[in-house]
Short mmCIF file of C-alpha atoms and ligand atoms in Angstrom, two decimals:
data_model
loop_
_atom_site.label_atom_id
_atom_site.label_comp_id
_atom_site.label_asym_id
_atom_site.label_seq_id
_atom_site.Cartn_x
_atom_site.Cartn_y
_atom_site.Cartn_z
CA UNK V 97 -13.37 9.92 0.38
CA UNK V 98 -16.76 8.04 0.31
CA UNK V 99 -19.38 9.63 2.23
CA UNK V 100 -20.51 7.38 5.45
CA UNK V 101 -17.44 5.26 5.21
CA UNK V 102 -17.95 3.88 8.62
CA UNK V 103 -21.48 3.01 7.89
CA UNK V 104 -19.98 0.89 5.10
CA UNK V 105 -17.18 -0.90 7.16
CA UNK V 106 -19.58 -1.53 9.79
CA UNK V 107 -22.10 -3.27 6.99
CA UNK V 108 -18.59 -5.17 5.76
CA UNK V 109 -17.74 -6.24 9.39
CA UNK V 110 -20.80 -8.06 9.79
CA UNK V 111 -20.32 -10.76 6.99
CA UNK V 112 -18.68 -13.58 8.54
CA UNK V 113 -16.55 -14.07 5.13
CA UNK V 114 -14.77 -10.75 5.62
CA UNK V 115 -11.71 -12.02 7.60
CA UNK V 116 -9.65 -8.50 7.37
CA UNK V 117 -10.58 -4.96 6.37
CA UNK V 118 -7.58 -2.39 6.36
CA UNK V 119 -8.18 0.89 5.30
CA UNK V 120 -5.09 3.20 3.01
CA UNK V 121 -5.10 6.74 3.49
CA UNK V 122 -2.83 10.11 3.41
CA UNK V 123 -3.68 10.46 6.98
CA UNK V 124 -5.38 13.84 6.48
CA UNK V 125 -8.77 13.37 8.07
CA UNK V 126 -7.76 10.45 10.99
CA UNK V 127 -8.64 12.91 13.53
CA UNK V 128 -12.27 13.36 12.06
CA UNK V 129 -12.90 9.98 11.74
CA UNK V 130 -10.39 7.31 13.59
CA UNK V 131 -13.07 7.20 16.11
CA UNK V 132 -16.52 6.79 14.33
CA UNK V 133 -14.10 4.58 12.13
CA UNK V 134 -12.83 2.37 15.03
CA UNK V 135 -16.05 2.11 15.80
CA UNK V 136 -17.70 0.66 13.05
CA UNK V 137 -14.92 -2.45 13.47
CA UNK V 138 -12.04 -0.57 11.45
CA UNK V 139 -8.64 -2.14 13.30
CA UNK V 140 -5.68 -1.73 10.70
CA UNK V 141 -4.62 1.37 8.80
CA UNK V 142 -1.81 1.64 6.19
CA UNK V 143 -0.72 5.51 6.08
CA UNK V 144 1.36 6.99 3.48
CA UNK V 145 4.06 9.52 4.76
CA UNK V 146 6.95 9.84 2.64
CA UNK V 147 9.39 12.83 4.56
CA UNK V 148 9.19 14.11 7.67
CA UNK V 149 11.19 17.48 6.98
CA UNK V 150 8.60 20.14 6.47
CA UNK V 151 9.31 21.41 2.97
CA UNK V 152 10.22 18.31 1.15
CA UNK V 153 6.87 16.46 2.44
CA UNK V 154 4.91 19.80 1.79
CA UNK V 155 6.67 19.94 -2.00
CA UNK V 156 5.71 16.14 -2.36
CA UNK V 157 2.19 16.21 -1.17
CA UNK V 158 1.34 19.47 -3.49
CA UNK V 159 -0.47 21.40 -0.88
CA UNK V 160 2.57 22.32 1.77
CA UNK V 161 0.85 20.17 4.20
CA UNK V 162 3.00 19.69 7.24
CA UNK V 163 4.24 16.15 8.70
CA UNK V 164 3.85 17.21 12.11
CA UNK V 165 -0.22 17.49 11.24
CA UNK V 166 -0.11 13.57 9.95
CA UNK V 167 2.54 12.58 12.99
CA UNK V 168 -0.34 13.83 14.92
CA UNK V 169 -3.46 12.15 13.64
CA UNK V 170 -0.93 8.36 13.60
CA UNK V 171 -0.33 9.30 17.27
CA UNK V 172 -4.09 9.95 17.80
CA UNK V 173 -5.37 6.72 15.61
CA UNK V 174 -1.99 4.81 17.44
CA UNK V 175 -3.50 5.71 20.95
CA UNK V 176 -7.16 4.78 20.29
CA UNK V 177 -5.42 0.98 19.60
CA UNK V 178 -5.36 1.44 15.36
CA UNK V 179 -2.98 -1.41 14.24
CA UNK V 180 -1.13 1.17 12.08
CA UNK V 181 1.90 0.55 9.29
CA UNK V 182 2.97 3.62 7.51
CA UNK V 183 3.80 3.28 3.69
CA UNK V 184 7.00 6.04 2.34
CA UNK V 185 7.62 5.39 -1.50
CA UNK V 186 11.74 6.16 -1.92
CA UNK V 187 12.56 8.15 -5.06
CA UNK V 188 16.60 8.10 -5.36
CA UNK V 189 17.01 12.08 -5.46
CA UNK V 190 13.67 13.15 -4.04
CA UNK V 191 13.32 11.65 -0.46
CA UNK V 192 15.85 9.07 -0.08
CA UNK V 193 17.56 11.06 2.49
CA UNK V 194 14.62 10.43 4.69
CA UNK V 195 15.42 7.02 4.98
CA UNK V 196 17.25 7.15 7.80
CA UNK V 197 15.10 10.07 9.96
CA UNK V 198 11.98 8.18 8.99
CA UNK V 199 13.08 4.50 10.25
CA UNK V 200 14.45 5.71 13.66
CA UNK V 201 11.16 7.80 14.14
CA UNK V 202 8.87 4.89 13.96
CA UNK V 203 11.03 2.16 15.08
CA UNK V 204 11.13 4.60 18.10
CA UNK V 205 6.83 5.07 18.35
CA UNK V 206 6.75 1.27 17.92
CA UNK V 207 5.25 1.50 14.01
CA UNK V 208 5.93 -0.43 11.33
CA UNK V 209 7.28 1.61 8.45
CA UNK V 210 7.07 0.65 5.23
CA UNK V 211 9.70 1.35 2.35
CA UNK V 212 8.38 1.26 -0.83
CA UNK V 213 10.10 1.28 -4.10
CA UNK V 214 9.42 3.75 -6.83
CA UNK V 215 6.49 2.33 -8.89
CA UNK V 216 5.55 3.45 -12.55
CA UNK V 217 1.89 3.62 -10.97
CA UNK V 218 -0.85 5.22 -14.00
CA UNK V 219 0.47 6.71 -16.90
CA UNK V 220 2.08 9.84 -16.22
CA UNK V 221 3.86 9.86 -12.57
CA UNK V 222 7.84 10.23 -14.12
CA UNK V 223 9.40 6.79 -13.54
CA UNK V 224 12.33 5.48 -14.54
CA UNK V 225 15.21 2.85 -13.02
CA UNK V 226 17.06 5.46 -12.66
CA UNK V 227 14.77 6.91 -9.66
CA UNK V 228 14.33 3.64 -7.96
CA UNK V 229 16.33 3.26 -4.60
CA UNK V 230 16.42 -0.52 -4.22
CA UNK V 231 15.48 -2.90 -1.33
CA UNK V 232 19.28 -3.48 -1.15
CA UNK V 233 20.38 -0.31 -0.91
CA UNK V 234 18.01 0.64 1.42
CA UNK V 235 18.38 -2.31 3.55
CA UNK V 236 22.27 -1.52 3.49
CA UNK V 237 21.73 1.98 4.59
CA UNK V 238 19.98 0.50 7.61
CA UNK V 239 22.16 -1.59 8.64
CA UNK V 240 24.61 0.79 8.80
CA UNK V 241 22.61 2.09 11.78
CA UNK V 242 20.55 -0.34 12.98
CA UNK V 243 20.36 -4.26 14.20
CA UNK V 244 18.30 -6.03 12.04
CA UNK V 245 16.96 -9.87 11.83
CA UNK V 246 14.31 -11.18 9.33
CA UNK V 247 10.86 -11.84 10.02
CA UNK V 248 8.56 -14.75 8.77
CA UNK V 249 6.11 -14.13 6.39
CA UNK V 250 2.75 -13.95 8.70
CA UNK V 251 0.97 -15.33 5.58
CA UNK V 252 1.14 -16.78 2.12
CA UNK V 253 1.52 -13.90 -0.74
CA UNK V 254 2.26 -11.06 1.75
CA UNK V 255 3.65 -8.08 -0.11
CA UNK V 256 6.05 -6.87 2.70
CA UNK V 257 9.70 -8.20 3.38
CA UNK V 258 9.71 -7.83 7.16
CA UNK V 259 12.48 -7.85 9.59
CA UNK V 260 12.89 -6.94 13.34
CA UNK V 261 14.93 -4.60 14.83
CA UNK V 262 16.73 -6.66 17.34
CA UNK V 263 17.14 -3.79 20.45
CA UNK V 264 13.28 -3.13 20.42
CA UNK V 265 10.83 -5.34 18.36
CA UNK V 266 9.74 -2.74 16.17
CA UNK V 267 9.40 -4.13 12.74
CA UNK V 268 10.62 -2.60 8.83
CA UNK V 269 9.15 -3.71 6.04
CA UNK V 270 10.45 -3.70 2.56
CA UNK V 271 7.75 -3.88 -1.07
CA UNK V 272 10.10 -5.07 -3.70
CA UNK V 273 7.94 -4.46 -6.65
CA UNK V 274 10.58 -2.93 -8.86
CA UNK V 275 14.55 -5.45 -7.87
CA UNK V 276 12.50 -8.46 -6.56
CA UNK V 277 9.05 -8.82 -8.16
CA UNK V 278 6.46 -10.58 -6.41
CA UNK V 279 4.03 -11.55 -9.30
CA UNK V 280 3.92 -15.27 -8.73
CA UNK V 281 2.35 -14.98 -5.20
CA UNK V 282 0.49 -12.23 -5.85
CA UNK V 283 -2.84 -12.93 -4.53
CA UNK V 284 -4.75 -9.43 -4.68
CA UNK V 285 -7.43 -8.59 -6.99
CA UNK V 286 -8.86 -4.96 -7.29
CA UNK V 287 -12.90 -3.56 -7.47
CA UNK V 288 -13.30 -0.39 -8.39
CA UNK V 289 -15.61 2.44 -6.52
CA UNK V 290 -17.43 1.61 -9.68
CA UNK V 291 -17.72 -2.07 -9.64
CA UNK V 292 -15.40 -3.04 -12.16
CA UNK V 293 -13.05 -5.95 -11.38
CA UNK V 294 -8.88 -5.97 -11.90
CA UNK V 295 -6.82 -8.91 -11.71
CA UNK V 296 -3.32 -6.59 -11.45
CA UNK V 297 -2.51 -3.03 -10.67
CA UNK V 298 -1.30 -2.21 -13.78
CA UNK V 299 -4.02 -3.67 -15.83
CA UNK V 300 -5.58 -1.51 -18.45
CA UNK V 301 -9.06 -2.78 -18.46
CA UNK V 302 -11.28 -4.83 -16.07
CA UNK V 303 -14.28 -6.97 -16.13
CA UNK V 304 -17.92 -4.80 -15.18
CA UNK V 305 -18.74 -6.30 -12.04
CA UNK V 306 -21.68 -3.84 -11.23
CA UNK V 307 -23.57 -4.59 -14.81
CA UNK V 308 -23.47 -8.33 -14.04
CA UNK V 309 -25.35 -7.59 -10.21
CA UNK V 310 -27.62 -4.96 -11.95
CA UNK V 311 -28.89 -7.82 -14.72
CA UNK V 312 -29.66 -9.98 -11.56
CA UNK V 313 -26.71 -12.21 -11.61
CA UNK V 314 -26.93 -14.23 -8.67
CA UNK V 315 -24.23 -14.68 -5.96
CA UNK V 316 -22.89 -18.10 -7.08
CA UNK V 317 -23.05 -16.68 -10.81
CA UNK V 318 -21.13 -13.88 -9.76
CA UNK V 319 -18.51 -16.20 -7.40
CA UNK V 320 -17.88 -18.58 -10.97
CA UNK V 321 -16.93 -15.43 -12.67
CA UNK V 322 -14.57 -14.22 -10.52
CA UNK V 323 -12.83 -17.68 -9.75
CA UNK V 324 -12.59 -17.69 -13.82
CA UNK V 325 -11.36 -14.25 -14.38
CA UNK V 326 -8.72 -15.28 -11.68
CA UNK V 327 -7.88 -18.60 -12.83
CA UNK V 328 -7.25 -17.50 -16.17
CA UNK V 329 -5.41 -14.18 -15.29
CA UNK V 330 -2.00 -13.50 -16.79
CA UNK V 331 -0.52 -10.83 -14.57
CA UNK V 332 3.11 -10.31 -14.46
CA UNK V 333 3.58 -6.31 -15.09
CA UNK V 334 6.31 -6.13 -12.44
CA UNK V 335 8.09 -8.91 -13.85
CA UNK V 336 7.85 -7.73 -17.51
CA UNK V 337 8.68 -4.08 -16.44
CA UNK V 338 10.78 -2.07 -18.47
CA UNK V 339 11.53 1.23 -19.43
CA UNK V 340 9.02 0.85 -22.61
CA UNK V 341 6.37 -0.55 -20.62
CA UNK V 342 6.31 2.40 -18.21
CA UNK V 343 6.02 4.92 -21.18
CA UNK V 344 3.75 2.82 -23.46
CA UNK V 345 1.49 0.70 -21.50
CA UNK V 346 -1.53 2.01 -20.57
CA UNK V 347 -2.49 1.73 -16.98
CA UNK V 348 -5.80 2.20 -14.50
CA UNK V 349 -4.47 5.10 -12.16
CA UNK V 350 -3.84 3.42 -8.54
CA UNK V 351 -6.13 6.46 -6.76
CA UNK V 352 -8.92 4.42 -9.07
CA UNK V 353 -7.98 0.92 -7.59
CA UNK V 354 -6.14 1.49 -4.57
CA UNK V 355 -2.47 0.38 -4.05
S1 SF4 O 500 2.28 -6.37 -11.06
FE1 SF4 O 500 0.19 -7.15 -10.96
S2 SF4 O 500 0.43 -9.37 -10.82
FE2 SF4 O 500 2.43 -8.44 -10.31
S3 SF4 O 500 2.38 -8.26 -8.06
FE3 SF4 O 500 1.66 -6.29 -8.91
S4 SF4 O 500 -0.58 -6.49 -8.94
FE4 SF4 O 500 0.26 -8.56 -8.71
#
């Protein structure tokens, strides 16, 4: 993690153009920092959790870190008046029996959970079709348990297909990247810790930012180029994804970009 985050977010909070600043994260160190990062003007967190039963999350987080140690820093961040979603990626044989433990857990604490399909994020994480548990099967699976009604979109291009359990408010949310691709709204471009610019998460090269500041470029310079790397952007990956492309197309890792 950067050093001084919260120095940075409260530096980002004071520019009048910054209308939003969430911050992604395993959840590890909340308990460290929720509060010097709360201060600083932090408000929303997106936190991945993708099992709640002790040895699967341990096997899928590589270190045999326990879910009752993130429960507790969401509860912590949740308390101090975070607006918190948690993010759990579904991968059919893996963690797909979590589905159901996982939704009545936060529907229960009032979060908004997340399901994500099974991405073919970088270059080497083991994807294939046959490991993606769909928005329709999941959605299925709920309502086998649960009342559920949609949920407007709260704005244009939002990744998330929401919908509201009817007994309590809570909300479920649904990223569809894989059975209903979203590349035609998408309206999120990508800077690097390293100041280079990506139009797509699954590009394999971007546009060096940080050399065009360094050589003085000035700040409506640097606005023309980005309005002109975005205007003439081609991104579709998740429409054009296949088999092939997962294998073959090299990608920027999403720990480099951010999801
Ligand atoms: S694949 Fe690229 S263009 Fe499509 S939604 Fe994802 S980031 Fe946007």
């Amino acid at each position: 993690m950067r050093r001084n985050l919260s120095a940075l977010i409260a530096l980002l909070t004071q520019l009048d153009e910054v209308e939003d600043i969430g911050l992604t994260t395993n959840g590890m160190l909340l308990k460290a920092h929720a509060q010097d990062l709360y201060q600083a003007g932090l408000r929303r967190l997106n936190i991945s959790l993708d099992a709640l039963d002790p040895p699967l999350f341990g096997q899928i987080n590589g270190r045999g870190i326990k879910p009752a140690y993130i429960l507790e820093n969401i509860a912590y961040a949740q308390k101090m008046g975070f607006e918190i979603k948690v993010n759990m990626v579904v991968q059919k044989g893996i963690n797909d029996q979590e589905i159901i433990p996982m939704a009545r857990y936060f529907k229960d604490n009032g979060i908004t959970l997340r399901f994500i399909e099974f991405m073919d994020v970088g270059n080497d994480n083991g994807w294939s079709f046959k490991k993606v548990v769909t928005k329709k099967e999941m959605y299925e699976m709920l309502k086998e348990e649960f009342e559920l009604e949609p949920v407007d979109p709260h704005y244009f291009g939002e990744v998330a297909k929401l919908y509201r359990y009817t007994d309590n408010g809570a909300q479920v949310g649904f990223i569809t990247s894989v059975s209903e691709s979203f590349c035609s709204s998408c309206t999120r471009a990508r800077l690097s810790s390293e100041g280079t610019f990506y139009s797509c998460l699954f590009a394999s090269s971007g546009f060096d930012l940080k050399k065009m500041i360094r050589d003085g470029a000035s700040d409506l310079e640097l606005r023309e180029k980005i309005c002109q790397l975005w205007e003439h952007r081609a991104d579709r990956y998740s429409d054009e994804r296949t088999e092939w492309t997962a294998k073959n197309r090299k990608k920027i890792g999403m720990s480099y970009i951010g999801g």
